[in-house]
């Protein structure tokens, strides 16, 4: 039972490069979210989706793009990486609007140099 | 506006001592509240949750939390801490259908 799977686990980018962080869940959850974790700031919501084809911005969306073409996948795109995007990124999924418990992936540690 | 406040950034306790981690929320309606734990290099694991009903909720690993509406608090407790409890703990609340986290409390356990 895989749950929420994130790839890669680690990534180093140069400033200005683009990349996609992958997130997949096999629980048929409607809701999926991306968070970034920075020291002293907890987890902050970047983007979220309440179903295939529906996405919305969270607290810190600038510099990131998302799409949700299938229920299972919710990739996060960095369009032009900046050092301020150095962080640990977590993907989470939730069954639906009535179920608030979130399940998290293991995280992607991204360093932008 | 900050929805969840964890006033303690870092707490150190001796193994076997009791533990209380503080969480305060700001939300008008009855909140959905959670405590998550993050071990080093790992993702977040749900410890316990409160939606309604009994204000004292039991979770995994011997943790419990008490919802106090009058104090807008949802403090996490454990009567006897084990060295394996060393981790970072996050309180979270559902606001506008989104899960909002506090800044976390790092727990260090001395033998």
GROMACS .gro file of C-alpha atoms in nm:
model
  224
    1UNK     CA    1   0.000   0.000   0.000
    2UNK     CA    2   0.206   0.294  -0.131
    3UNK     CA    3  -0.008   0.587  -0.007
    4UNK     CA    4   0.144   0.917  -0.122
    5UNK     CA    5   0.465   0.889  -0.325
    6UNK     CA    6   0.693   1.181  -0.400
    7UNK     CA    7   0.985   1.186  -0.640
    8UNK     CA    8   1.265   1.275  -0.631
    9UNK     CA    9   1.371   1.266  -0.266
   10UNK     CA   10   1.657   1.508  -0.322
   11UNK     CA   11   1.729   1.761  -0.594
   12UNK     CA   12   1.983   2.036  -0.656
   13UNK     CA   13   1.899   2.302  -0.913
   14UNK     CA   14   2.079   2.603  -1.048
   15UNK     CA   15   1.907   2.939  -1.034
   16UNK     CA   16   1.681   2.981  -1.334
   17UNK     CA   17   1.635   2.611  -1.404
   18UNK     CA   18   1.292   2.457  -1.414
   19UNK     CA   19   1.179   2.124  -1.279
   20UNK     CA   20   0.874   1.925  -1.175
   21UNK     CA   21   0.824   1.758  -0.840
   22UNK     CA   22   0.608   1.451  -0.877
   23UNK     CA   23   0.333   1.340  -0.642
   24UNK     CA   24   0.111   1.037  -0.683
   25UNK     CA   25  -0.146   0.878  -0.453
   26UNK     CA   26  -0.316   0.542  -0.487
   27UNK     CA   27  -0.600   0.595  -0.239
   28UNK     CA   28  -0.844   0.756  -0.483
   29UNK     CA   29  -0.840   1.074  -0.277
   30UNK     CA   30  -1.010   1.380  -0.419
   31UNK     CA   31  -0.804   1.643  -0.238
   32UNK     CA   32  -0.431   1.693  -0.291
   33UNK     CA   33  -0.201   1.968  -0.166
   34UNK     CA   34   0.156   2.090  -0.183
   35UNK     CA   35   0.332   2.240   0.118
   36UNK     CA   36   0.678   2.377   0.173
   37UNK     CA   37   0.853   2.344   0.507
   38UNK     CA   38   1.106   2.600   0.620
   39UNK     CA   39   1.275   2.629   0.961
   40UNK     CA   40   1.065   2.824   1.208
   41UNK     CA   41   0.776   2.861   0.963
   42UNK     CA   42   0.604   2.525   0.981
   43UNK     CA   43   0.433   2.400   0.668
   44UNK     CA   44   0.287   2.657   0.431
   45UNK     CA   45   0.033   2.572   0.164
   46UNK     CA   46   0.148   2.637  -0.191
   47UNK     CA   47  -0.134   2.501  -0.409
   48UNK     CA   48  -0.416   2.258  -0.364
   49UNK     CA   49  -0.671   2.067  -0.568
   50UNK     CA   50  -1.018   1.940  -0.477
   51UNK     CA   51  -1.045   1.714  -0.779
   52UNK     CA   52  -0.921   1.644  -1.129
   53UNK     CA   53  -0.917   1.962  -1.334
   54UNK     CA   54  -0.956   2.192  -1.029
   55UNK     CA   55  -0.667   2.374  -0.863
   56UNK     CA   56  -0.634   2.679  -0.643
   57UNK     CA   57  -0.367   2.887  -0.475
   58UNK     CA   58  -0.259   2.857  -0.115
   59UNK     CA   59  -0.056   3.096   0.101
   60UNK     CA   60   0.266   3.100  -0.104
   61UNK     CA   61   0.188   3.022  -0.470
   62UNK     CA   62   0.431   3.257  -0.647
   63UNK     CA   63   0.691   3.080  -0.858
   64UNK     CA   64   0.500   2.753  -0.865
   65UNK     CA   65   0.255   2.600  -1.105
   66UNK     CA   66   0.028   2.296  -1.068
   67UNK     CA   67  -0.217   2.094  -1.273
   68UNK     CA   68  -0.441   1.798  -1.194
   69UNK     CA   69  -0.519   1.601  -1.505
   70UNK     CA   70  -0.587   1.277  -1.315
   71UNK     CA   71  -0.709   1.192  -0.967
   72UNK     CA   72  -0.381   1.017  -0.887
   73UNK     CA   73  -0.121   1.277  -0.986
   74UNK     CA   74  -0.053   1.632  -0.872
   75UNK     CA   75   0.282   1.760  -1.003
   76UNK     CA   76   0.439   2.083  -0.880
   77UNK     CA   77   0.637   2.284  -1.134
   78UNK     CA   78   0.905   2.536  -1.055
   79UNK     CA   79   0.917   2.763  -1.356
   80UNK     CA   80   1.246   2.941  -1.287
   81UNK     CA   81   1.409   2.826  -0.965
   82UNK     CA   82   1.533   3.083  -0.715
   83UNK     CA   83   1.742   3.034  -0.398
   84UNK     CA   84   1.434   3.137  -0.195
   85UNK     CA   85   1.271   2.815  -0.313
   86UNK     CA   86   1.526   2.605  -0.129
   87UNK     CA   87   1.301   2.406   0.102
   88UNK     CA   88   1.151   2.069   0.181
   89UNK     CA   89   0.835   2.006  -0.017
   90UNK     CA   90   0.554   1.781   0.099
   91UNK     CA   91   0.261   1.651  -0.095
   92UNK     CA   92  -0.052   1.548   0.092
   93UNK     CA   93  -0.382   1.393   0.002
   94UNK     CA   94  -0.720   1.379   0.168
   95UNK     CA   95  -1.016   1.160   0.091
   96UNK     CA   96  -1.275   1.430   0.026
   97UNK     CA   97  -1.440   1.740   0.172
   98UNK     CA   98  -1.599   1.544   0.459
   99UNK     CA   99  -1.274   1.374   0.565
  100UNK     CA  100  -1.011   1.611   0.698
  101UNK     CA  101  -0.727   1.373   0.781
  102UNK     CA  102  -0.433   1.433   0.547
  103UNK     CA  103  -0.178   1.174   0.442
  104UNK     CA  104   0.171   1.293   0.361
  105UNK     CA  105   0.448   1.183   0.132
  106UNK     CA  106   0.807   1.153   0.252
  107UNK     CA  107   0.909   1.489   0.112
  108UNK     CA  108   1.147   1.628  -0.150
  109UNK     CA  109   1.448   1.825  -0.030
  110UNK     CA  110   1.525   2.089  -0.292
  111UNK     CA  111   1.834   2.308  -0.295
  112UNK     CA  112   1.866   2.596  -0.541
  113UNK     CA  113   2.218   2.729  -0.585
  114UNK     CA  114  -0.430   3.590   1.000
  115UNK     CA  115  -0.250   3.326   1.200
  116UNK     CA  116  -0.488   3.038   1.268
  117UNK     CA  117  -0.262   2.821   1.479
  118UNK     CA  118   0.002   2.927   1.730
  119UNK     CA  119   0.258   2.701   1.890
  120UNK     CA  120   0.435   2.925   2.140
  121UNK     CA  121   0.719   2.687   2.222
  122UNK     CA  122   0.981   2.652   1.950
  123UNK     CA  123   1.197   2.402   2.137
  124UNK     CA  124   1.131   2.191   2.447
  125UNK     CA  125   1.373   1.964   2.627
  126UNK     CA  126   1.261   1.696   2.872
  127UNK     CA  127   1.418   1.401   3.047
  128UNK     CA  128   1.312   1.052   2.952
  129UNK     CA  129   1.026   0.943   3.176
  130UNK     CA  130   0.910   1.297   3.246
  131UNK     CA  131   0.567   1.424   3.150
  132UNK     CA  132   0.516   1.640   2.846
  133UNK     CA  133   0.275   1.911   2.740
  134UNK     CA  134   0.301   2.089   2.405
  135UNK     CA  135   0.087   2.397   2.364
  136UNK     CA  136  -0.136   2.487   2.072
  137UNK     CA  137  -0.373   2.780   2.042
  138UNK     CA  138  -0.606   2.840   1.752
  139UNK     CA  139  -0.805   3.134   1.628
  140UNK     CA  140  -1.123   3.028   1.457
  141UNK     CA  141  -1.482   3.116   1.529
  142UNK     CA  142  -1.661   2.791   1.461
  143UNK     CA  143  -1.591   2.454   1.619
  144UNK     CA  144  -1.256   2.370   1.466
  145UNK     CA  145  -1.121   2.049   1.326
  146UNK     CA  146  -0.786   2.010   1.507
  147UNK     CA  147  -0.492   1.781   1.454
  148UNK     CA  148  -0.153   1.696   1.595
  149UNK     CA  149   0.112   1.556   1.361
  150UNK     CA  150   0.461   1.430   1.439
  151UNK     CA  151   0.762   1.446   1.212
  152UNK     CA  152   1.066   1.233   1.288
  153UNK     CA  153   1.397   1.352   1.140
  154UNK     CA  154   1.403   1.313   0.763
  155UNK     CA  155   1.050   1.176   0.752
  156UNK     CA  156   0.707   1.289   0.648
  157UNK     CA  157   0.427   1.378   0.886
  158UNK     CA  158   0.233   1.118   1.078
  159UNK     CA  159  -0.105   1.183   1.236
  160UNK     CA  160  -0.101   1.149   1.617
  161UNK     CA  161  -0.462   1.240   1.689
  162UNK     CA  162  -0.754   1.454   1.581
  163UNK     CA  163  -1.053   1.634   1.727
  164UNK     CA  164  -1.374   1.702   1.540
  165UNK     CA  165  -1.645   1.705   1.805
  166UNK     CA  166  -1.769   1.522   2.113
  167UNK     CA  167  -1.542   1.421   2.399
  168UNK     CA  168  -1.288   1.698   2.450
  169UNK     CA  169  -1.014   1.457   2.559
  170UNK     CA  170  -0.890   1.257   2.263
  171UNK     CA  171  -0.650   0.967   2.263
  172UNK     CA  172  -0.395   0.913   1.993
  173UNK     CA  173  -0.117   0.680   1.894
  174UNK     CA  174   0.208   0.627   2.086
  175UNK     CA  175   0.043   0.712   2.420
  176UNK     CA  176  -0.038   1.074   2.335
  177UNK     CA  177  -0.355   1.257   2.425
  178UNK     CA  178  -0.487   1.608   2.370
  179UNK     CA  179  -0.757   1.815   2.532
  180UNK     CA  180  -0.975   2.064   2.348
  181UNK     CA  181  -1.060   2.366   2.561
  182UNK     CA  182  -1.292   2.604   2.384
  183UNK     CA  183  -1.273   2.867   2.658
  184UNK     CA  184  -0.895   2.889   2.612
  185UNK     CA  185  -0.889   2.824   2.236
  186UNK     CA  186  -0.636   2.555   2.306
  187UNK     CA  187  -0.561   2.200   2.200
  188UNK     CA  188  -0.258   2.098   2.403
  189UNK     CA  189  -0.081   1.768   2.347
  190UNK     CA  190   0.023   1.560   2.648
  191UNK     CA  191   0.208   1.244   2.733
  192UNK     CA  192   0.255   1.117   3.090
  193UNK     CA  193   0.598   0.960   3.035
  194UNK     CA  194   0.822   1.052   2.744
  195UNK     CA  195   1.040   0.796   2.568
  196UNK     CA  196   1.364   0.877   2.386
  197UNK     CA  197   1.195   0.779   2.059
  198UNK     CA  198   0.950   1.068   2.102
  199UNK     CA  199   1.222   1.315   2.003
  200UNK     CA  200   1.078   1.477   1.691
  201UNK     CA  201   0.901   1.788   1.569
  202UNK     CA  202   0.535   1.825   1.652
  203UNK     CA  203   0.284   2.026   1.453
  204UNK     CA  204  -0.061   2.142   1.548
  205UNK     CA  205  -0.300   2.203   1.258
  206UNK     CA  206  -0.652   2.333   1.202
  207UNK     CA  207  -0.887   2.314   0.906
  208UNK     CA  208  -0.977   2.666   0.791
  209UNK     CA  209  -1.181   2.730   0.476
  210UNK     CA  210  -1.140   2.363   0.387
  211UNK     CA  211  -0.759   2.389   0.398
  212UNK     CA  212  -0.523   2.238   0.653
  213UNK     CA  213  -0.321   2.516   0.821
  214UNK     CA  214  -0.020   2.433   1.035
  215UNK     CA  215   0.149   2.595   1.329
  216UNK     CA  216   0.521   2.662   1.322
  217UNK     CA  217   0.603   2.347   1.514
  218UNK     CA  218   0.769   2.252   1.842
  219UNK     CA  219   1.091   2.057   1.842
  220UNK     CA  220   1.112   1.807   2.128
  221UNK     CA  221   1.448   1.693   2.258
  222UNK     CA  222   1.464   1.404   2.506
  223UNK     CA  223   1.757   1.352   2.740
  224UNK     CA  224   1.831   1.008   2.885
   0.00000   0.00000   0.00000
